[in-house]
Amino acid sequence: MSARDTPTRGPAKPGPYVVAGILIAIAIIMPLIVPLYAFAEPSLWGIPFFYWYQLLWVFIASGLLALAYLIMRKEDRRRREVLRTPGTTASGDSNDKTDGGER
């Protein structure tokens, strides 16, 4: 197997990708649903709800995207570690069969 064909990551688990996708979708979709916040009241320090709600979503979206990034970074590290750990294959199975049983 050439260096080009050598895998750099182990198999992916779908869970972290789904969670990160949901967090990103929330950050994108919620500010697009204008009927949820198309009101002047309640105002905050004289600023109508319409404006401060959108500004609040800037910070919420930043937090959600940071959380999605951390989840994906952890998954990428896990996938890379699978190949670095001796005794494991790309599928994550152990090559060591010391459990005493015949297979």
CSV table of N, CA, C and O in Angstrom, one decimal:
chain,number,residue,atom,x,y,z
A,1,MET,N,0.9,-1.2,0.0
A,1,MET,CA,0.0,0.0,0.0
A,1,MET,C,0.9,1.2,0.0
A,1,MET,O,1.8,1.4,0.8
A,2,SER,N,0.7,2.1,-0.9
A,2,SER,CA,1.5,3.3,-1.0
A,2,SER,C,1.1,4.3,0.1
A,2,SER,O,0.1,4.2,0.7
A,3,ALA,N,2.0,5.3,0.3
A,3,ALA,CA,1.7,6.3,1.3
A,3,ALA,C,0.4,7.1,0.9
A,3,ALA,O,-0.3,7.6,1.8
A,4,ARG,N,0.1,7.2,-0.3
A,4,ARG,CA,-1.1,7.9,-0.8
A,4,ARG,C,-2.4,7.1,-0.4
A,4,ARG,O,-3.4,7.7,-0.1
A,5,ASP,N,-2.3,5.8,-0.3
A,5,ASP,CA,-3.4,4.9,0.0
A,5,ASP,C,-3.6,4.7,1.5
A,5,ASP,O,-4.6,4.1,1.9
A,6,THR,N,-2.6,5.0,2.3
A,6,THR,CA,-2.7,4.8,3.7
A,6,THR,C,-3.7,5.7,4.3
A,6,THR,O,-3.7,6.9,4.2
A,7,PRO,N,-4.7,5.2,5.1
A,7,PRO,CA,-5.7,6.0,5.7
A,7,PRO,C,-5.1,6.9,6.8
A,7,PRO,O,-4.2,6.5,7.5
A,8,THR,N,-5.6,8.1,6.9
A,8,THR,CA,-5.1,9.0,8.0
A,8,THR,C,-6.1,9.1,9.2
A,8,THR,O,-5.7,9.6,10.2
A,9,ARG,N,-7.2,8.5,9.0
A,9,ARG,CA,-8.2,8.5,10.1
A,9,ARG,C,-9.0,7.2,10.1
A,9,ARG,O,-9.1,6.5,9.1
A,10,GLY,N,-9.4,6.8,11.3
A,10,GLY,CA,-10.2,5.6,11.5
A,10,GLY,C,-11.7,5.9,11.1
A,10,GLY,O,-12.0,7.0,10.6
A,11,PRO,N,-12.5,4.9,11.3
A,11,PRO,CA,-13.9,5.1,10.9
A,11,PRO,C,-14.7,6.1,11.7
A,11,PRO,O,-14.4,6.4,12.9
A,12,ALA,N,-15.6,6.8,11.1
A,12,ALA,CA,-16.3,7.9,11.7
A,12,ALA,C,-17.6,7.3,12.4
A,12,ALA,O,-18.2,6.3,12.0
A,13,LYS,N,-17.9,7.9,13.5
A,13,LYS,CA,-19.2,7.6,14.2
A,13,LYS,C,-20.2,8.7,13.8
A,13,LYS,O,-19.8,9.9,13.8
A,14,PRO,N,-21.4,8.4,13.5
A,14,PRO,CA,-22.3,9.4,13.0
A,14,PRO,C,-22.8,10.4,14.1
A,14,PRO,O,-23.2,11.5,13.8
A,15,GLY,N,-22.8,10.0,15.3
A,15,GLY,CA,-23.4,10.8,16.4
A,15,GLY,C,-22.8,12.2,16.5
A,15,GLY,O,-23.6,13.2,16.5
A,16,PRO,N,-21.5,12.4,16.5
A,16,PRO,CA,-21.0,13.8,16.6
A,16,PRO,C,-21.3,14.6,15.4
A,16,PRO,O,-21.6,15.8,15.5
A,17,TYR,N,-21.4,14.0,14.2
A,17,TYR,CA,-21.7,14.8,13.0
A,17,TYR,C,-23.2,15.2,13.1
A,17,TYR,O,-23.5,16.3,12.7
A,18,VAL,N,-24.0,14.4,13.6
A,18,VAL,CA,-25.5,14.7,13.7
A,18,VAL,C,-25.7,15.9,14.7
A,18,VAL,O,-26.4,16.8,14.4
A,19,VAL,N,-25.0,15.7,15.8
A,19,VAL,CA,-25.2,16.8,16.9
A,19,VAL,C,-24.6,18.1,16.4
A,19,VAL,O,-25.3,19.1,16.5
A,20,ALA,N,-23.4,18.1,15.7
A,20,ALA,CA,-22.9,19.3,15.2
A,20,ALA,C,-23.8,19.9,14.1
A,20,ALA,O,-24.0,21.1,14.1
A,21,GLY,N,-24.3,19.1,13.3
A,21,GLY,CA,-25.2,19.6,12.2
A,21,GLY,C,-26.5,20.2,12.8
A,21,GLY,O,-26.9,21.3,12.3
A,22,ILE,N,-27.0,19.6,13.8
A,22,ILE,CA,-28.2,20.2,14.5
A,22,ILE,C,-27.9,21.5,15.1
A,22,ILE,O,-28.7,22.5,15.0
A,23,LEU,N,-26.8,21.6,15.8
A,23,LEU,CA,-26.4,22.9,16.4
A,23,LEU,C,-26.2,24.0,15.3
A,23,LEU,O,-26.6,25.1,15.5
A,24,ILE,N,-25.6,23.7,14.2
A,24,ILE,CA,-25.4,24.6,13.2
A,24,ILE,C,-26.7,25.0,12.5
A,24,ILE,O,-27.0,26.2,12.2
A,25,ALA,N,-27.6,24.0,12.4
A,25,ALA,CA,-28.9,24.3,11.8
A,25,ALA,C,-29.7,25.3,12.7
A,25,ALA,O,-30.4,26.2,12.2
A,26,ILE,N,-29.6,25.0,14.0
A,26,ILE,CA,-30.3,25.9,14.9
A,26,ILE,C,-29.8,27.4,14.8
A,26,ILE,O,-30.6,28.3,14.7
A,27,ALA,N,-28.5,27.5,14.7
A,27,ALA,CA,-27.9,28.8,14.6
A,27,ALA,C,-28.3,29.5,13.3
A,27,ALA,O,-28.3,30.8,13.3
A,28,ILE,N,-28.5,28.8,12.3
A,28,ILE,CA,-28.9,29.4,11.0
A,28,ILE,C,-30.4,29.6,10.9
A,28,ILE,O,-30.8,30.7,10.5
A,29,ILE,N,-31.2,28.7,11.3
A,29,ILE,CA,-32.6,28.7,11.0
A,29,ILE,C,-33.4,29.7,12.0
A,29,ILE,O,-34.3,30.4,11.6
A,30,MET,N,-33.0,29.7,13.3
A,30,MET,CA,-33.8,30.5,14.2
A,30,MET,C,-33.9,31.9,13.9
A,30,MET,O,-34.9,32.5,13.9
A,31,PRO,N,-32.8,32.6,13.5
A,31,PRO,CA,-32.9,34.0,13.1
A,31,PRO,C,-33.7,34.2,11.8
A,31,PRO,O,-34.1,35.4,11.6
A,32,LEU,N,-33.9,33.2,11.0
A,32,LEU,CA,-34.6,33.3,9.8
A,32,LEU,C,-36.1,33.3,10.0
A,32,LEU,O,-36.9,33.6,9.1
A,33,ILE,N,-36.6,32.8,11.1
A,33,ILE,CA,-38.0,32.8,11.4
A,33,ILE,C,-38.5,34.1,12.0
A,33,ILE,O,-38.6,34.3,13.2
A,34,VAL,N,-38.7,35.1,11.1
A,34,VAL,CA,-39.0,36.4,11.5
A,34,VAL,C,-40.2,36.6,12.3
A,34,VAL,O,-40.3,37.4,13.3
A,35,PRO,N,-41.3,35.8,12.0
A,35,PRO,CA,-42.5,36.0,12.8
A,35,PRO,C,-42.3,35.7,14.3
A,35,PRO,O,-43.1,36.2,15.2
A,36,LEU,N,-41.3,35.0,14.7
A,36,LEU,CA,-41.0,34.8,16.1
A,36,LEU,C,-40.6,36.1,16.9
A,36,LEU,O,-40.8,36.2,18.1
A,37,TYR,N,-40.0,37.0,16.1
A,37,TYR,CA,-39.5,38.2,16.8
A,37,TYR,C,-39.9,39.5,16.1
A,37,TYR,O,-39.3,40.6,16.4
A,38,ALA,N,-40.9,39.6,15.3
A,38,ALA,CA,-41.4,40.8,14.7
A,38,ALA,C,-42.3,41.6,15.6
A,38,ALA,O,-43.4,41.9,15.2
A,39,PHE,N,-41.7,42.0,16.7
A,39,PHE,CA,-42.5,42.8,17.7
A,39,PHE,C,-41.6,44.0,18.2
A,39,PHE,O,-40.4,43.9,18.2
A,40,ALA,N,-42.2,45.0,18.6
A,40,ALA,CA,-41.5,46.1,19.2
A,40,ALA,C,-41.3,46.0,20.7
A,40,ALA,O,-40.3,46.4,21.3
A,41,GLU,N,-42.3,45.3,21.4
A,41,GLU,CA,-42.2,45.1,22.8
A,41,GLU,C,-41.9,43.6,23.1
A,41,GLU,O,-42.3,42.7,22.3
A,42,PRO,N,-41.2,43.3,24.1
A,42,PRO,CA,-40.6,44.1,25.1
A,42,PRO,C,-39.3,44.8,24.7
A,42,PRO,O,-38.5,44.2,24.0
A,43,SER,N,-39.2,46.0,25.1
A,43,SER,CA,-37.9,46.7,24.7
A,43,SER,C,-36.9,46.5,25.8
A,43,SER,O,-37.2,46.3,27.0
A,44,LEU,N,-35.7,46.6,25.5
A,44,LEU,CA,-34.6,46.5,26.4
A,44,LEU,C,-33.7,47.7,26.3
A,44,LEU,O,-33.1,47.9,25.3
A,45,TRP,N,-33.7,48.5,27.4
A,45,TRP,CA,-33.0,49.8,27.4
A,45,TRP,C,-33.4,50.7,26.2
A,45,TRP,O,-32.6,51.4,25.6
A,46,GLY,N,-34.7,50.7,25.9
A,46,GLY,CA,-35.2,51.5,24.8
A,46,GLY,C,-35.0,50.9,23.4
A,46,GLY,O,-35.4,51.5,22.4
A,47,ILE,N,-34.4,49.7,23.3
A,47,ILE,CA,-34.2,49.1,22.0
A,47,ILE,C,-35.3,48.1,21.8
A,47,ILE,O,-35.6,47.2,22.6
A,48,PRO,N,-36.0,48.2,20.7
A,48,PRO,CA,-37.1,47.3,20.4
A,48,PRO,C,-36.7,45.8,20.3
A,48,PRO,O,-35.6,45.5,20.0
A,49,PHE,N,-37.6,44.9,20.7
A,49,PHE,CA,-37.3,43.5,20.7
A,49,PHE,C,-36.8,43.0,19.4
A,49,PHE,O,-35.9,42.2,19.4
A,50,PHE,N,-37.3,43.5,18.3
A,50,PHE,CA,-36.9,43.1,17.0
A,50,PHE,C,-35.3,43.2,16.8
A,50,PHE,O,-34.7,42.3,16.3
A,51,TYR,N,-34.8,44.2,17.4
A,51,TYR,CA,-33.3,44.4,17.2
A,51,TYR,C,-32.5,43.7,18.2
A,51,TYR,O,-31.5,43.1,17.9
A,52,TRP,N,-32.9,43.7,19.5
A,52,TRP,CA,-32.1,43.1,20.5
A,52,TRP,C,-32.1,41.6,20.4
A,52,TRP,O,-31.2,40.8,20.8
A,53,TYR,N,-33.2,41.0,19.9
A,53,TYR,CA,-33.3,39.6,19.7
A,53,TYR,C,-32.3,39.1,18.6
A,53,TYR,O,-31.7,38.1,18.8
A,54,GLN,N,-32.2,39.9,17.5
A,54,GLN,CA,-31.3,39.5,16.5
A,54,GLN,C,-29.8,39.6,17.0
A,54,GLN,O,-29.0,38.8,16.7
A,55,LEU,N,-29.6,40.7,17.8
A,55,LEU,CA,-28.2,40.8,18.4
A,55,LEU,C,-27.9,39.7,19.3
A,55,LEU,O,-26.8,39.2,19.4
A,56,LEU,N,-28.9,39.3,20.1
A,56,LEU,CA,-28.7,38.1,21.0
A,56,LEU,C,-28.4,36.9,20.3
A,56,LEU,O,-27.5,36.1,20.7
A,57,TRP,N,-28.9,36.7,19.1
A,57,TRP,CA,-28.6,35.5,18.3
A,57,TRP,C,-27.2,35.5,17.7
A,57,TRP,O,-26.7,34.4,17.4
A,58,VAL,N,-26.6,36.6,17.6
A,58,VAL,CA,-25.2,36.7,17.2
A,58,VAL,C,-24.4,36.0,18.2
A,58,VAL,O,-23.5,35.1,17.9
A,59,PHE,N,-24.6,36.2,19.5
A,59,PHE,CA,-23.8,35.6,20.6
A,59,PHE,C,-24.2,34.1,20.8
A,59,PHE,O,-23.4,33.3,21.0
A,60,ILE,N,-25.5,33.8,20.6
A,60,ILE,CA,-26.0,32.4,20.8
A,60,ILE,C,-25.4,31.6,19.6
A,60,ILE,O,-24.9,30.5,19.9
A,61,ALA,N,-25.4,32.1,18.4
A,61,ALA,CA,-24.9,31.4,17.3
A,61,ALA,C,-23.3,31.2,17.4
A,61,ALA,O,-22.8,30.1,17.1
A,62,SER,N,-22.7,32.2,18.0
A,62,SER,CA,-21.2,32.0,18.2
A,62,SER,C,-21.0,30.9,19.2
A,62,SER,O,-20.1,30.1,19.0
A,63,GLY,N,-21.8,30.8,20.2
A,63,GLY,CA,-21.6,29.7,21.2
A,63,GLY,C,-21.9,28.3,20.6
A,63,GLY,O,-21.2,27.4,20.8
A,64,LEU,N,-23.0,28.3,19.8
A,64,LEU,CA,-23.4,27.0,19.2
A,64,LEU,C,-22.4,26.5,18.2
A,64,LEU,O,-22.0,25.3,18.1
A,65,LEU,N,-21.8,27.5,17.4
A,65,LEU,CA,-20.8,27.1,16.4
A,65,LEU,C,-19.5,26.7,17.1
A,65,LEU,O,-18.8,25.8,16.7
A,66,ALA,N,-19.1,27.3,18.2
A,66,ALA,CA,-18.0,26.9,19.0
A,66,ALA,C,-18.2,25.5,19.6
A,66,ALA,O,-17.2,24.7,19.5
A,67,LEU,N,-19.3,25.2,20.0
A,67,LEU,CA,-19.6,23.9,20.6
A,67,LEU,C,-19.6,22.9,19.5
A,67,LEU,O,-19.0,21.8,19.7
A,68,ALA,N,-20.1,23.2,18.3
A,68,ALA,CA,-20.0,22.2,17.2
A,68,ALA,C,-18.6,22.0,16.8
A,68,ALA,O,-18.2,20.9,16.5
A,69,TYR,N,-17.8,23.1,16.8
A,69,TYR,CA,-16.3,22.9,16.5
A,69,TYR,C,-15.6,22.0,17.5
A,69,TYR,O,-14.8,21.1,17.1
A,70,LEU,N,-15.9,22.2,18.7
A,70,LEU,CA,-15.3,21.4,19.7
A,70,LEU,C,-15.7,19.9,19.6
A,70,LEU,O,-14.8,19.0,19.8
A,71,ILE,N,-16.9,19.6,19.3
A,71,ILE,CA,-17.4,18.3,19.1
A,71,ILE,C,-16.7,17.6,17.9
A,71,ILE,O,-16.2,16.5,18.0
A,72,MET,N,-16.6,18.4,16.8
A,72,MET,CA,-15.9,17.8,15.6
A,72,MET,C,-14.4,17.7,15.8
A,72,MET,O,-13.8,16.7,15.3
A,73,ARG,N,-13.8,18.6,16.6
A,73,ARG,CA,-12.4,18.4,16.9
A,73,ARG,C,-12.1,17.2,17.7
A,73,ARG,O,-11.1,16.4,17.5
A,74,LYS,N,-13.0,16.9,18.7
A,74,LYS,CA,-12.8,15.7,19.5
A,74,LYS,C,-13.0,14.5,18.7
A,74,LYS,O,-12.2,13.5,18.8
A,75,GLU,N,-14.0,14.5,17.8
A,75,GLU,CA,-14.2,13.3,16.9
A,75,GLU,C,-13.0,13.1,16.0
A,75,GLU,O,-12.6,11.9,15.8
A,76,ASP,N,-12.4,14.2,15.4
A,76,ASP,CA,-11.3,14.0,14.6
A,76,ASP,C,-10.1,13.5,15.3
A,76,ASP,O,-9.4,12.6,14.8
A,77,ARG,N,-9.9,13.9,16.5
A,77,ARG,CA,-8.8,13.4,17.3
A,77,ARG,C,-9.0,11.9,17.6
A,77,ARG,O,-8.1,11.1,17.6
A,78,ARG,N,-10.3,11.5,17.9
A,78,ARG,CA,-10.5,10.1,18.2
A,78,ARG,C,-10.2,9.3,17.0
A,78,ARG,O,-9.6,8.2,17.1
A,79,ARG,N,-10.6,9.8,15.8
A,79,ARG,CA,-10.4,9.0,14.6
A,79,ARG,C,-8.9,8.9,14.2
A,79,ARG,O,-8.5,7.9,13.8
A,80,ARG,N,-8.2,9.9,14.5
A,80,ARG,CA,-6.7,9.9,14.3
A,80,ARG,C,-6.0,8.9,15.3
A,80,ARG,O,-5.1,8.2,14.9
A,81,GLU,N,-6.5,8.9,16.5
A,81,GLU,CA,-5.9,8.1,17.5
A,81,GLU,C,-6.1,6.6,17.3
A,81,GLU,O,-5.3,5.8,17.6
A,82,VAL,N,-7.2,6.3,16.6
A,82,VAL,CA,-7.4,4.9,16.2
A,82,VAL,C,-6.3,4.3,15.5
A,82,VAL,O,-5.8,3.2,15.7
A,83,LEU,N,-5.7,5.1,14.5
A,83,LEU,CA,-4.6,4.6,13.7
A,83,LEU,C,-3.3,4.7,14.4
A,83,LEU,O,-2.4,3.9,14.1
A,84,ARG,N,-3.2,5.5,15.4
A,84,ARG,CA,-1.9,5.7,16.1
A,84,ARG,C,-1.7,4.6,17.2
A,84,ARG,O,-0.6,4.3,17.6
A,85,THR,N,-2.8,4.1,17.7
A,85,THR,CA,-2.8,3.1,18.8
A,85,THR,C,-2.3,1.8,18.3
A,85,THR,O,-3.0,1.2,17.4
A,86,PRO,N,-1.3,1.2,18.9
A,86,PRO,CA,-0.8,-0.1,18.4
A,86,PRO,C,-1.9,-1.1,18.8
A,86,PRO,O,-2.5,-1.1,19.8
A,87,GLY,N,-2.0,-2.1,17.9
A,87,GLY,CA,-2.9,-3.2,18.2
A,87,GLY,C,-4.4,-3.0,17.7
A,87,GLY,O,-5.3,-3.7,17.9
A,88,THR,N,-4.6,-1.8,17.0
A,88,THR,CA,-5.9,-1.6,16.4
A,88,THR,C,-5.8,-1.4,14.9
A,88,THR,O,-4.7,-1.1,14.4
A,89,THR,N,-6.9,-1.7,14.3
A,89,THR,CA,-6.9,-1.5,12.8
A,89,THR,C,-7.8,-0.3,12.5
A,89,THR,O,-8.4,0.3,13.5
A,90,ALA,N,-7.9,0.0,11.3
A,90,ALA,CA,-8.7,1.2,10.9
A,90,ALA,C,-10.2,1.0,11.3
A,90,ALA,O,-10.9,2.0,11.5
A,91,SER,N,-10.6,-0.3,11.4
A,91,SER,CA,-12.0,-0.5,11.8
A,91,SER,C,-12.2,-0.4,13.3
A,91,SER,O,-13.3,-0.5,13.8
A,92,GLY,N,-11.1,-0.2,14.1
A,92,GLY,CA,-11.2,-0.1,15.5
A,92,GLY,C,-11.2,-1.4,16.2
A,92,GLY,O,-11.3,-1.4,17.4
A,93,ASP,N,-11.1,-2.5,15.5
A,93,ASP,CA,-11.0,-3.8,16.1
A,93,ASP,C,-9.6,-4.1,16.6
A,93,ASP,O,-8.6,-3.7,16.0
A,94,SER,N,-9.5,-4.8,17.7
A,94,SER,CA,-8.2,-5.1,18.2
A,94,SER,C,-7.6,-6.3,17.5
A,94,SER,O,-8.3,-7.3,17.2
A,95,ASN,N,-6.3,-6.3,17.1
A,95,ASN,CA,-5.6,-7.4,16.5
A,95,ASN,C,-5.2,-8.4,17.5
A,95,ASN,O,-4.9,-9.6,17.2
A,96,ASP,N,-5.2,-8.0,18.8
A,96,ASP,CA,-4.7,-8.9,19.9
A,96,ASP,C,-5.9,-9.8,20.3
A,96,ASP,O,-6.9,-9.3,20.8
A,97,LYS,N,-5.7,-11.1,20.1
A,97,LYS,CA,-6.8,-12.0,20.5
A,97,LYS,C,-6.3,-12.9,21.7
A,97,LYS,O,-6.0,-14.1,21.6
A,98,THR,N,-6.1,-12.2,22.8
A,98,THR,CA,-5.6,-12.9,24.0
A,98,THR,C,-6.7,-13.3,25.0
A,98,THR,O,-6.4,-13.6,26.1
A,99,ASP,N,-7.9,-13.3,24.5
A,99,ASP,CA,-9.0,-13.6,25.4
A,99,ASP,C,-9.1,-15.1,25.7
A,99,ASP,O,-9.9,-15.6,26.5
A,100,GLY,N,-8.3,-15.9,25.0
A,100,GLY,CA,-8.3,-17.4,25.2
A,100,GLY,C,-9.3,-18.1,24.4
A,100,GLY,O,-9.3,-19.4,24.4
A,101,GLY,N,-10.1,-17.5,23.7
A,101,GLY,CA,-11.2,-18.2,22.9
A,101,GLY,C,-10.8,-18.4,21.5
A,101,GLY,O,-10.0,-17.7,20.9
A,102,GLU,N,-11.2,-19.5,20.9
A,102,GLU,CA,-11.0,-19.8,19.5
A,102,GLU,C,-12.0,-19.0,18.7
A,102,GLU,O,-13.2,-19.0,19.0
A,103,ARG,N,-11.6,-18.5,17.5
A,103,ARG,CA,-12.6,-17.8,16.7
A,103,ARG,C,-12.5,-18.3,15.3
A,103,ARG,O,-11.6,-18.7,14.7
